[in-house]
Amino acid sequence: MVIFLAKRFAFMLLTMLAVSILVFLLLQVDVASIATKVLGPYSTEEQRRLWLEANGYMEPAVTRYFDWLGSMLVGDFGESIRFRVPVSEVLWPRLGNTAILGGLVFLIMVPLSLILGVLAGMREGSGLDRAITIGAVITTSVPEFASAVLLAFIFVFWLGWLPGTSGMTEGFDLSQMVLPVMVLVLYGFGYITRMMRASMAEVMQSAYIRTANLKGLPYRRVILKHALRNALIAPFTVIILQINWLLSGVIVVEFFFSYKGFGQLLYEASTNKDIDLILGCSMVAVFVAVGTQTIADIGYTYLNPRIRFT
Amino acid sequence: MTDPAADAVSRRPNRLLGVLKGIALIRESTVGMIGMGLVGFWVVMAILAPVLAPYDQLAQFASATYAKPLTAAPDGGTFWLGADPLGRDILSRILYGAQRVMIYAPLATLCAYAVGIAMGLAAGYKRGWIDDVLSRISDIILSFPILVLYVVIIFRFGASGVNIVLAVTFASGPGIMRIVRGLVLDLRNRDYVAAAQTRGESAWYIMFVEILPNARGPLIVDACLRLGYTIITIGVLGFLGLGLPPPHADWGGMINEARGMALYAPHMTLFPCIAICSLVLGFNLLADGLREISLKD
Amino acid sequence: MVRNAAALANQPPVLEIDDLNISYFTRAGEIPAVIDFSLLVRKGEAVGLVGESGCGKSTVANAIMRYLGNNGRIVGGTVKFKGRDMAALNREELRQLRGSEIAMVYQEPMAALNPSLTMAEQLTEVPLYHEANCTPAEARDRAMEMLALVRLPDPERVMGAYPHQISGGQQQRVVIAMALLSNPSLLLLDEPTTALDVTVEAGIVELIAELSERFGTSMLYISHNLGLIMETCDRVCVMYSGEAHEEGDIRALFENPRHPYTRGLFGCIATPGMDKNARPLTPIRGQLPLPHERPDGCNFGPRCDFFQEETCGHGLIAMQTVNPATGHRARCMRWKEIDWSAHEVAAETREPLSPGEVVLQADEMQKYYPVYDRSIAAMISGRSVRYVKANEVLSFVARKQQTVAIVGESGCGKSTFAKVLMGLETATDGRLVFNNADVSRLPVQRRSPKQLGSLQMVFQNPNDTLNPSMTIGQQIARVIRKFRVESNPDRVHERVMRLLDLVKLPRDFARRRPRQLSGGQKQRIGIARAFAGNPAMVVADEPVSALDVSVQAAVTGLLMDIQREYGTTLLFISHDLGVVRYLADRVVVMYLGQIMEQGATDEVFSPPYHPYTEALLSAVPIADPHVDKKRIILEGQLPSVLNPPSGCPFHTRCHRKVGRVCEEAAPPVVEAAAGHTILCHIPMHELRAVDPVIKTAAE
């Protein structure tokens, strides 16, 4: 088990390293445009060259990569062009805000979709199953930006129950969280529900459920003890990987509702050609994603005894 | 009189007829029928856009900005779905937008499939180091949060149709590869593949004739889901202002342009939303119906 | 198994099934699965339910448990358990009955056990949920006791194990223990040994018999294997296409079958005394009807030699009593008229073929697979690469027109050998000379079209052997072009038609796709494909084991006919000793990658035997009441090929183990007769003195 963990961990670091090279190369090649962005379109050729030299952009890419990697490891992500402060100063608070949003989404979405999935998969083909399946298909067909528009129309414009933006200008306000969370849950729960349903339905068809039934166990015990544990193995990975999806989803939602989170930061960085900021943001996103993938793998192995002991 | 079986080998079964029969199978599933109806509707709208659209998608009426649905246009026509902040007819823009999405989404998905299938076949059939390398690469790409990846790519290369196609190919190719690889790993152990090997067929023949056609069922279902997803992606990029460049109509872009005014002129965002949702729903339902049918047989 | 029939007849009935009709409701409408079925099981009695795939035997078992799934329903008749109508039970009563009064043992033990619960959890549930005041500690003790009773070594370890951590035979023992924990009155066994190796099967069969005797449990034993039924049951019911076609006491029915189908079945099974030349098998013509295409009148009518339209062709044929004393009944209108004593219908005898020149010579061929162990411990000890010795020094010869069988259980290396021969793998060492060329290290890509065409293979699984997305004609034509037999389209087509004629299929099959064909027909196409290039040698890897018994004989017969016509050498790979004895000229017995014994078929099947051959012969059930068989039950499990035993590979299970020498030294190859060799430490004179396993009583 220790060896397995060490292996997974080493692989995670390797992936992060590979991705960091990829991202760095992808974003750093076109250095001339960065200077233009910083110094403005009316700067002279000479000014740009001097700026680039002063900021170390004329070094070979390898050197710059290691410099960047080294400073990043000690928490220095460079300077944001847009905000005129160190990247870490804007990045961490924004990430915290997104964590609050994501946490709320998971808190609601995961139990909801698991319960619905189990209910649907328990009796495949029943009316409840059909209703849940169709419901899940419909909600997954409504992208976040569309549901944001529709929900804002209903709750803000029509009913007037909720605020239309989530800027939190006057401190944290839970009512401003309702719409962003709703939008993300609505789009995300269908996928997990369908996975859970498929997994549950498959388990219910299996020979060992027949054994459990024909052993004369009460239905409750068949479901809770024999079916659920096996049925949860596959969706577990899916749920953890939803964190990855959430990092995409927040960009749209935060942008729409002007929520000061990580997604909006990334968006602003990209539209403002803020090179250090976008590097920092994407590296954080990748680290979170690769990290969750590792957790998913380890958890999967732990849950599944067939893998655990081989 | 000829023997009825005489030309059995030389005459290939009518492919077109087979495809039509396959499509007719969808009747077995109500859900699939609805999906097909929605998709079909938009395909027709996209093809007939130049005929059906009352106005050119770029025609602006300065006096008719934010016109409500069903109001009269300055030239005597009607804005059935209203006009946008620049006074352009929303109905016409939705129709031309359908055309655009119906070109780029299938194109991008097709490219992603070409790459994914090639990678998946190589990894699943050849195994060994090719599999290791390809699987690692796809793991790395897949570990990127997808929209972050798009933002980074568009940031680097700029927003254009070709770049969107390339970005989708790059981002979803690895996912397709995983599916293809899984299917190939299963199919390569079939006896008919062994039979082909023992008669000395080349790897190409085995991959493309013996294996790939038998993996088509799950791949068609996946392609429908992925098409829907690609449409969403193009929409999201448009919505973020990173998508297909204006001024040509793009559903996501339309929502973005009207976003500020969404609360007091909701029709400008509502109709493109409905369009995009119904098309995505169509593909998702179609995929569901196809899966249902394939499970029955 | 023959017990006192008269004593059993006085026992009270446990299970009474009357006029049971079960249907499945699908898109295509109602499909009857079981029709007009009646059965009585008395206390302590073992009743066999035998039939081919789709005959409804498992549906009967599920109906007894009232577990028919969403679309299955009992549409008529009653099932009574100890006098209570099962249909009248409510959910709770049914639950209490299941698992405590009626228990079940399943075909695939691995699938039947929950993969994520330990054996202890799965076993203790039974008493905990069926007995009101059973404490967990008590339940655990009971489970341990039962594990010891099913003779599992180290019950303590098994209790803590997950299903995948123990072998298939052990899993089945756990399932049996689970079924017996609540001391049920009726035990349903649904093909309990089909997924197991034959020597493991023998152990399970013996265990079931012993336990039912001990607990007085009634049994309903479902199987497709007539031999197994004969060895385990007191009475038998033969099902065909949803109906019981014959039932009665086991001896009465096996000695005097009074239904043409039952009789036909016996004609299809290779029992000792059958011989491919002197007494060939008599196949039943045609194929099993699909459930929605059953004929009017007798379901067996279209395949029956005694069919008469006016008597058999209409309405429901009722069961007729043949002999009330033995409970012998048959669903045949004409059983009285048929002359049952007339010998086999029209079994033509043939001249034996004389073997010609050597076609294939294996000369100390070895195949090792490296297994890379990437754990740190292995790297430190420097043993990161281990070898699976899939084939260890194989030497044998196959001649023109000869049929050579390679026999062995799973993991013995017979399939690996086929792969090396076909060029899908290359040998590690030694030579493999085919048609005067060494092919041991010649991968398939480097073989010439002529070499490829002259060495072809027939595969095991009919559903897998043909590409589902191409027509039959396209697939055969491809082979013909590939082997450069013909290239002109008309000539290719002509050749496809001739090959279809050869395997006795209609020519318009060329336009069909594989899913429109039955299993037997697909296997015929597989044979046609193998013979497309006029092969000198065909490797048949279990070509009939996945087919129904009544179809097997026809496909086997066809294969031999074509072999005779083309003078082909046949390498027949099988685990079924009955079939091997019937059609092989020479037999090679393999165990864990080594040849334990080889020789002419008669020599291998009579003493002197290798102890493994002896055990294997004894393990195979024989559906012939006149055959007397010695019982040898092997202890233990098949060892892993990754870690084979030292010395003689068989010493861990050998019932004739001499002593230390078997564990330490590799056994010598001893020649018992010219061409008959045995790999054993036991002196030849002792092996010669062993009693034959099978004795045929005088008829």
PDB file of N, CA and C in Angstrom, chain C residues 509-567:
ATOM      1  N   PHE C 509     -26.459 -18.591 -47.844  1.00  0.00           N
ATOM      2  CA  PHE C 509     -25.881 -18.122 -46.592  1.00  0.00           C
ATOM      3  C   PHE C 509     -24.770 -17.111 -46.846  1.00  0.00           C
ATOM      4  N   ALA C 510     -24.219 -17.132 -48.073  1.00  0.00           N
ATOM      5  CA  ALA C 510     -23.127 -16.204 -48.382  1.00  0.00           C
ATOM      6  C   ALA C 510     -23.549 -14.768 -48.156  1.00  0.00           C
ATOM      7  N   ARG C 511     -24.847 -14.507 -48.323  1.00  0.00           N
ATOM      8  CA  ARG C 511     -25.308 -13.121 -48.191  1.00  0.00           C
ATOM      9  C   ARG C 511     -25.710 -12.779 -46.766  1.00  0.00           C
ATOM     10  N   ARG C 512     -25.736 -13.763 -45.901  1.00  0.00           N
ATOM     11  CA  ARG C 512     -26.187 -13.472 -44.529  1.00  0.00           C
ATOM     12  C   ARG C 512     -25.068 -12.916 -43.671  1.00  0.00           C
ATOM     13  N   ARG C 513     -25.495 -12.343 -42.570  1.00  0.00           N
ATOM     14  CA  ARG C 513     -24.520 -11.895 -41.587  1.00  0.00           C
ATOM     15  C   ARG C 513     -24.512 -12.881 -40.423  1.00  0.00           C
ATOM     16  N   PRO C 514     -23.409 -12.907 -39.669  1.00  0.00           N
ATOM     17  CA  PRO C 514     -23.274 -13.927 -38.621  1.00  0.00           C
ATOM     18  C   PRO C 514     -24.448 -13.974 -37.646  1.00  0.00           C
ATOM     19  N   ARG C 515     -25.058 -12.799 -37.324  1.00  0.00           N
ATOM     20  CA  ARG C 515     -26.100 -12.877 -36.297  1.00  0.00           C
ATOM     21  C   ARG C 515     -27.355 -13.601 -36.777  1.00  0.00           C
ATOM     22  N   GLN C 516     -27.439 -13.841 -38.093  1.00  0.00           N
ATOM     23  CA  GLN C 516     -28.599 -14.582 -38.600  1.00  0.00           C
ATOM     24  C   GLN C 516     -28.367 -16.090 -38.563  1.00  0.00           C
ATOM     25  N   LEU C 517     -27.230 -16.509 -38.037  1.00  0.00           N
ATOM     26  CA  LEU C 517     -26.890 -17.930 -38.030  1.00  0.00           C
ATOM     27  C   LEU C 517     -26.925 -18.488 -36.608  1.00  0.00           C
ATOM     28  N   SER C 518     -27.191 -19.795 -36.502  1.00  0.00           N
ATOM     29  CA  SER C 518     -27.139 -20.428 -35.183  1.00  0.00           C
ATOM     30  C   SER C 518     -25.690 -20.784 -34.860  1.00  0.00           C
ATOM     31  N   GLY C 519     -25.455 -21.170 -33.617  1.00  0.00           N
ATOM     32  CA  GLY C 519     -24.091 -21.484 -33.176  1.00  0.00           C
ATOM     33  C   GLY C 519     -23.440 -22.555 -34.035  1.00  0.00           C
ATOM     34  N   GLY C 520     -24.182 -23.608 -34.307  1.00  0.00           N
ATOM     35  CA  GLY C 520     -23.630 -24.703 -35.102  1.00  0.00           C
ATOM     36  C   GLY C 520     -23.288 -24.249 -36.510  1.00  0.00           C
ATOM     37  N   GLN C 521     -24.159 -23.413 -37.082  1.00  0.00           N
ATOM     38  CA  GLN C 521     -23.909 -22.923 -38.443  1.00  0.00           C
ATOM     39  C   GLN C 521     -22.677 -22.031 -38.486  1.00  0.00           C
ATOM     40  N   LYS C 522     -22.518 -21.188 -37.457  1.00  0.00           N
ATOM     41  CA  LYS C 522     -21.339 -20.329 -37.425  1.00  0.00           C
ATOM     42  C   LYS C 522     -20.086 -21.177 -37.354  1.00  0.00           C
ATOM     43  N   GLN C 523     -20.154 -22.228 -36.562  1.00  0.00           N
ATOM     44  CA  GLN C 523     -18.984 -23.082 -36.426  1.00  0.00           C
ATOM     45  C   GLN C 523     -18.668 -23.767 -37.750  1.00  0.00           C
ATOM     46  N   ARG C 524     -19.707 -24.091 -38.516  1.00  0.00           N
ATOM     47  CA  ARG C 524     -19.475 -24.666 -39.840  1.00  0.00           C
ATOM     48  C   ARG C 524     -18.766 -23.672 -40.756  1.00  0.00           C
ATOM     49  N   ILE C 525     -19.181 -22.406 -40.677  1.00  0.00           N
ATOM     50  CA  ILE C 525     -18.506 -21.388 -41.487  1.00  0.00           C
ATOM     51  C   ILE C 525     -17.044 -21.291 -41.064  1.00  0.00           C
ATOM     52  N   GLY C 526     -16.826 -21.380 -39.748  1.00  0.00           N
ATOM     53  CA  GLY C 526     -15.454 -21.352 -39.240  1.00  0.00           C
ATOM     54  C   GLY C 526     -14.636 -22.492 -39.841  1.00  0.00           C
ATOM     55  N   ILE C 527     -15.256 -23.644 -39.993  1.00  0.00           N
ATOM     56  CA  ILE C 527     -14.562 -24.794 -40.593  1.00  0.00           C
ATOM     57  C   ILE C 527     -14.307 -24.526 -42.079  1.00  0.00           C
ATOM     58  N   ALA C 528     -15.320 -23.997 -42.766  1.00  0.00           N
ATOM     59  CA  ALA C 528     -15.158 -23.689 -44.188  1.00  0.00           C
ATOM     60  C   ALA C 528     -13.991 -22.729 -44.383  1.00  0.00           C
ATOM     61  N   ARG C 529     -13.912 -21.726 -43.517  1.00  0.00           N
ATOM     62  CA  ARG C 529     -12.858 -20.736 -43.632  1.00  0.00           C
ATOM     63  C   ARG C 529     -11.479 -21.379 -43.434  1.00  0.00           C
ATOM     64  N   ALA C 530     -11.411 -22.311 -42.478  1.00  0.00           N
ATOM     65  CA  ALA C 530     -10.123 -22.956 -42.207  1.00  0.00           C
ATOM     66  C   ALA C 530      -9.678 -23.816 -43.380  1.00  0.00           C
ATOM     67  N   PHE C 531     -10.656 -24.371 -44.098  1.00  0.00           N
ATOM     68  CA  PHE C 531     -10.288 -25.269 -45.194  1.00  0.00           C
ATOM     69  C   PHE C 531     -10.192 -24.554 -46.537  1.00  0.00           C
ATOM     70  N   ALA C 532     -10.308 -23.228 -46.529  1.00  0.00           N
ATOM     71  CA  ALA C 532     -10.306 -22.486 -47.786  1.00  0.00           C
ATOM     72  C   ALA C 532      -8.993 -22.626 -48.542  1.00  0.00           C
ATOM     73  N   GLY C 533      -7.885 -22.759 -47.839  1.00  0.00           N
ATOM     74  CA  GLY C 533      -6.584 -22.812 -48.512  1.00  0.00           C
ATOM     75  C   GLY C 533      -6.027 -24.216 -48.640  1.00  0.00           C
ATOM     76  N   ASN C 534      -6.884 -25.239 -48.720  1.00  0.00           N
ATOM     77  CA  ASN C 534      -6.450 -26.637 -48.779  1.00  0.00           C
ATOM     78  C   ASN C 534      -5.371 -26.934 -47.751  1.00  0.00           C
ATOM     79  N   PRO C 535      -5.657 -26.783 -46.478  1.00  0.00           N
ATOM     80  CA  PRO C 535      -4.605 -26.881 -45.471  1.00  0.00           C
ATOM     81  C   PRO C 535      -4.081 -28.299 -45.313  1.00  0.00           C
ATOM     82  N   ALA C 536      -2.789 -28.379 -44.974  1.00  0.00           N
ATOM     83  CA  ALA C 536      -2.212 -29.675 -44.639  1.00  0.00           C
ATOM     84  C   ALA C 536      -2.571 -30.022 -43.198  1.00  0.00           C
ATOM     85  N   MET C 537      -2.783 -28.963 -42.405  1.00  0.00           N
ATOM     86  CA  MET C 537      -3.059 -29.210 -41.003  1.00  0.00           C
ATOM     87  C   MET C 537      -4.047 -28.169 -40.485  1.00  0.00           C
ATOM     88  N   VAL C 538      -5.002 -28.631 -39.693  1.00  0.00           N
ATOM     89  CA  VAL C 538      -5.955 -27.705 -39.077  1.00  0.00           C
ATOM     90  C   VAL C 538      -5.884 -27.885 -37.571  1.00  0.00           C
ATOM     91  N   VAL C 539      -5.756 -26.758 -36.876  1.00  0.00           N
ATOM     92  CA  VAL C 539      -5.766 -26.795 -35.424  1.00  0.00           C
ATOM     93  C   VAL C 539      -7.189 -26.452 -34.978  1.00  0.00           C
ATOM     94  N   ALA C 540      -7.808 -27.365 -34.257  1.00  0.00           N
ATOM     95  CA  ALA C 540      -9.171 -27.109 -33.791  1.00  0.00           C
ATOM     96  C   ALA C 540      -9.121 -26.929 -32.282  1.00  0.00           C
ATOM     97  N   ASP C 541      -9.366 -25.693 -31.824  1.00  0.00           N
ATOM     98  CA  ASP C 541      -9.283 -25.385 -30.395  1.00  0.00           C
ATOM     99  C   ASP C 541     -10.673 -25.493 -29.782  1.00  0.00           C
ATOM    100  N   GLU C 542     -10.952 -26.600 -29.147  1.00  0.00           N
ATOM    101  CA  GLU C 542     -12.262 -26.861 -28.542  1.00  0.00           C
ATOM    102  C   GLU C 542     -13.399 -26.486 -29.494  1.00  0.00           C
ATOM    103  N   PRO C 543     -13.435 -27.037 -30.704  1.00  0.00           N
ATOM    104  CA  PRO C 543     -14.361 -26.508 -31.708  1.00  0.00           C
ATOM    105  C   PRO C 543     -15.833 -26.751 -31.372  1.00  0.00           C
ATOM    106  N   VAL C 544     -16.132 -27.713 -30.512  1.00  0.00           N
ATOM    107  CA  VAL C 544     -17.552 -27.980 -30.266  1.00  0.00           C
ATOM    108  C   VAL C 544     -17.965 -27.765 -28.815  1.00  0.00           C
ATOM    109  N   SER C 545     -17.030 -27.387 -27.946  1.00  0.00           N
ATOM    110  CA  SER C 545     -17.380 -27.379 -26.528  1.00  0.00           C
ATOM    111  C   SER C 545     -18.408 -26.309 -26.181  1.00  0.00           C
ATOM    112  N   ALA C 546     -18.544 -25.268 -27.008  1.00  0.00           N
ATOM    113  CA  ALA C 546     -19.529 -24.233 -26.707  1.00  0.00           C
ATOM    114  C   ALA C 546     -20.865 -24.544 -27.371  1.00  0.00           C
ATOM    115  N   LEU C 547     -20.970 -25.659 -28.071  1.00  0.00           N
ATOM    116  CA  LEU C 547     -22.217 -25.961 -28.789  1.00  0.00           C
ATOM    117  C   LEU C 547     -23.092 -26.894 -27.958  1.00  0.00           C
ATOM    118  N   ASP C 548     -24.375 -26.910 -28.295  1.00  0.00           N
ATOM    119  CA  ASP C 548     -25.287 -27.832 -27.636  1.00  0.00           C
ATOM    120  C   ASP C 548     -24.974 -29.260 -28.046  1.00  0.00           C
ATOM    121  N   VAL C 549     -25.255 -30.177 -27.122  1.00  0.00           N
ATOM    122  CA  VAL C 549     -24.900 -31.577 -27.355  1.00  0.00           C
ATOM    123  C   VAL C 549     -25.445 -32.089 -28.679  1.00  0.00           C
ATOM    124  N   SER C 550     -26.717 -31.768 -28.965  1.00  0.00           N
ATOM    125  CA  SER C 550     -27.317 -32.340 -30.161  1.00  0.00           C
ATOM    126  C   SER C 550     -26.702 -31.780 -31.437  1.00  0.00           C
ATOM    127  N   VAL C 551     -26.025 -30.652 -31.344  1.00  0.00           N
ATOM    128  CA  VAL C 551     -25.395 -30.048 -32.516  1.00  0.00           C
ATOM    129  C   VAL C 551     -23.931 -30.484 -32.610  1.00  0.00           C
ATOM    130  N   GLN C 552     -23.345 -30.764 -31.435  1.00  0.00           N
ATOM    131  CA  GLN C 552     -21.930 -31.149 -31.383  1.00  0.00           C
ATOM    132  C   GLN C 552     -21.596 -32.299 -32.318  1.00  0.00           C
ATOM    133  N   ALA C 553     -22.409 -33.340 -32.246  1.00  0.00           N
ATOM    134  CA  ALA C 553     -22.083 -34.544 -33.000  1.00  0.00           C
ATOM    135  C   ALA C 553     -22.030 -34.244 -34.487  1.00  0.00           C
ATOM    136  N   ALA C 554     -22.962 -33.423 -34.966  1.00  0.00           N
ATOM    137  CA  ALA C 554     -22.998 -33.114 -36.388  1.00  0.00           C
ATOM    138  C   ALA C 554     -21.758 -32.337 -36.807  1.00  0.00           C
ATOM    139  N   VAL C 555     -21.342 -31.376 -35.977  1.00  0.00           N
ATOM    140  CA  VAL C 555     -20.175 -30.568 -36.334  1.00  0.00           C
ATOM    141  C   VAL C 555     -18.905 -31.424 -36.269  1.00  0.00           C
ATOM    142  N   THR C 556     -18.810 -32.256 -35.231  1.00  0.00           N
ATOM    143  CA  THR C 556     -17.665 -33.158 -35.135  1.00  0.00           C
ATOM    144  C   THR C 556     -17.602 -34.060 -36.365  1.00  0.00           C
ATOM    145  N   GLY C 557     -18.748 -34.621 -36.720  1.00  0.00           N
ATOM    146  CA  GLY C 557     -18.816 -35.517 -37.873  1.00  0.00           C
ATOM    147  C   GLY C 557     -18.367 -34.818 -39.143  1.00  0.00           C
ATOM    148  N   LEU C 558     -18.850 -33.584 -39.312  1.00  0.00           N
ATOM    149  CA  LEU C 558     -18.492 -32.810 -40.498  1.00  0.00           C
ATOM    150  C   LEU C 558     -16.987 -32.588 -40.572  1.00  0.00           C
ATOM    151  N   LEU C 559     -16.413 -32.226 -39.431  1.00  0.00           N
ATOM    152  CA  LEU C 559     -14.980 -31.957 -39.378  1.00  0.00           C
ATOM    153  C   LEU C 559     -14.202 -33.195 -39.804  1.00  0.00           C
ATOM    154  N   MET C 560     -14.658 -34.353 -39.336  1.00  0.00           N
ATOM    155  CA  MET C 560     -13.937 -35.579 -39.673  1.00  0.00           C
ATOM    156  C   MET C 560     -14.132 -35.953 -41.132  1.00  0.00           C
ATOM    157  N   ASP C 561     -15.330 -35.722 -41.649  1.00  0.00           N
ATOM    158  CA  ASP C 561     -15.579 -36.012 -43.067  1.00  0.00           C
ATOM    159  C   ASP C 561     -14.653 -35.193 -43.951  1.00  0.00           C
ATOM    160  N   ILE C 562     -14.547 -33.902 -43.637  1.00  0.00           N
ATOM    161  CA  ILE C 562     -13.708 -33.039 -44.465  1.00  0.00           C
ATOM    162  C   ILE C 562     -12.249 -33.440 -44.330  1.00  0.00           C
ATOM    163  N   GLN C 563     -11.877 -33.789 -43.112  1.00  0.00           N
ATOM    164  CA  GLN C 563     -10.497 -34.222 -42.895  1.00  0.00           C
ATOM    165  C   GLN C 563     -10.180 -35.433 -43.773  1.00  0.00           C
ATOM    166  N   ARG C 564     -11.129 -36.338 -43.824  1.00  0.00           N
ATOM    167  CA  ARG C 564     -10.954 -37.548 -44.620  1.00  0.00           C
ATOM    168  C   ARG C 564     -10.827 -37.181 -46.102  1.00  0.00           C
ATOM    169  N   GLU C 565     -11.684 -36.275 -46.542  1.00  0.00           N
ATOM    170  CA  GLU C 565     -11.697 -35.899 -47.950  1.00  0.00           C
ATOM    171  C   GLU C 565     -10.389 -35.218 -48.358  1.00  0.00           C
ATOM    172  N   TYR C 566      -9.875 -34.363 -47.497  1.00  0.00           N
ATOM    173  CA  TYR C 566      -8.686 -33.584 -47.850  1.00  0.00           C
ATOM    174  C   TYR C 566      -7.395 -34.237 -47.371  1.00  0.00           C
ATOM    175  N   GLY C 567      -7.492 -35.303 -46.587  1.00  0.00           N
ATOM    176  CA  GLY C 567      -6.295 -35.920 -46.029  1.00  0.00           C
ATOM    177  C   GLY C 567      -5.556 -35.009 -45.074  1.00  0.00           C
TER     178      GLY C 567
END
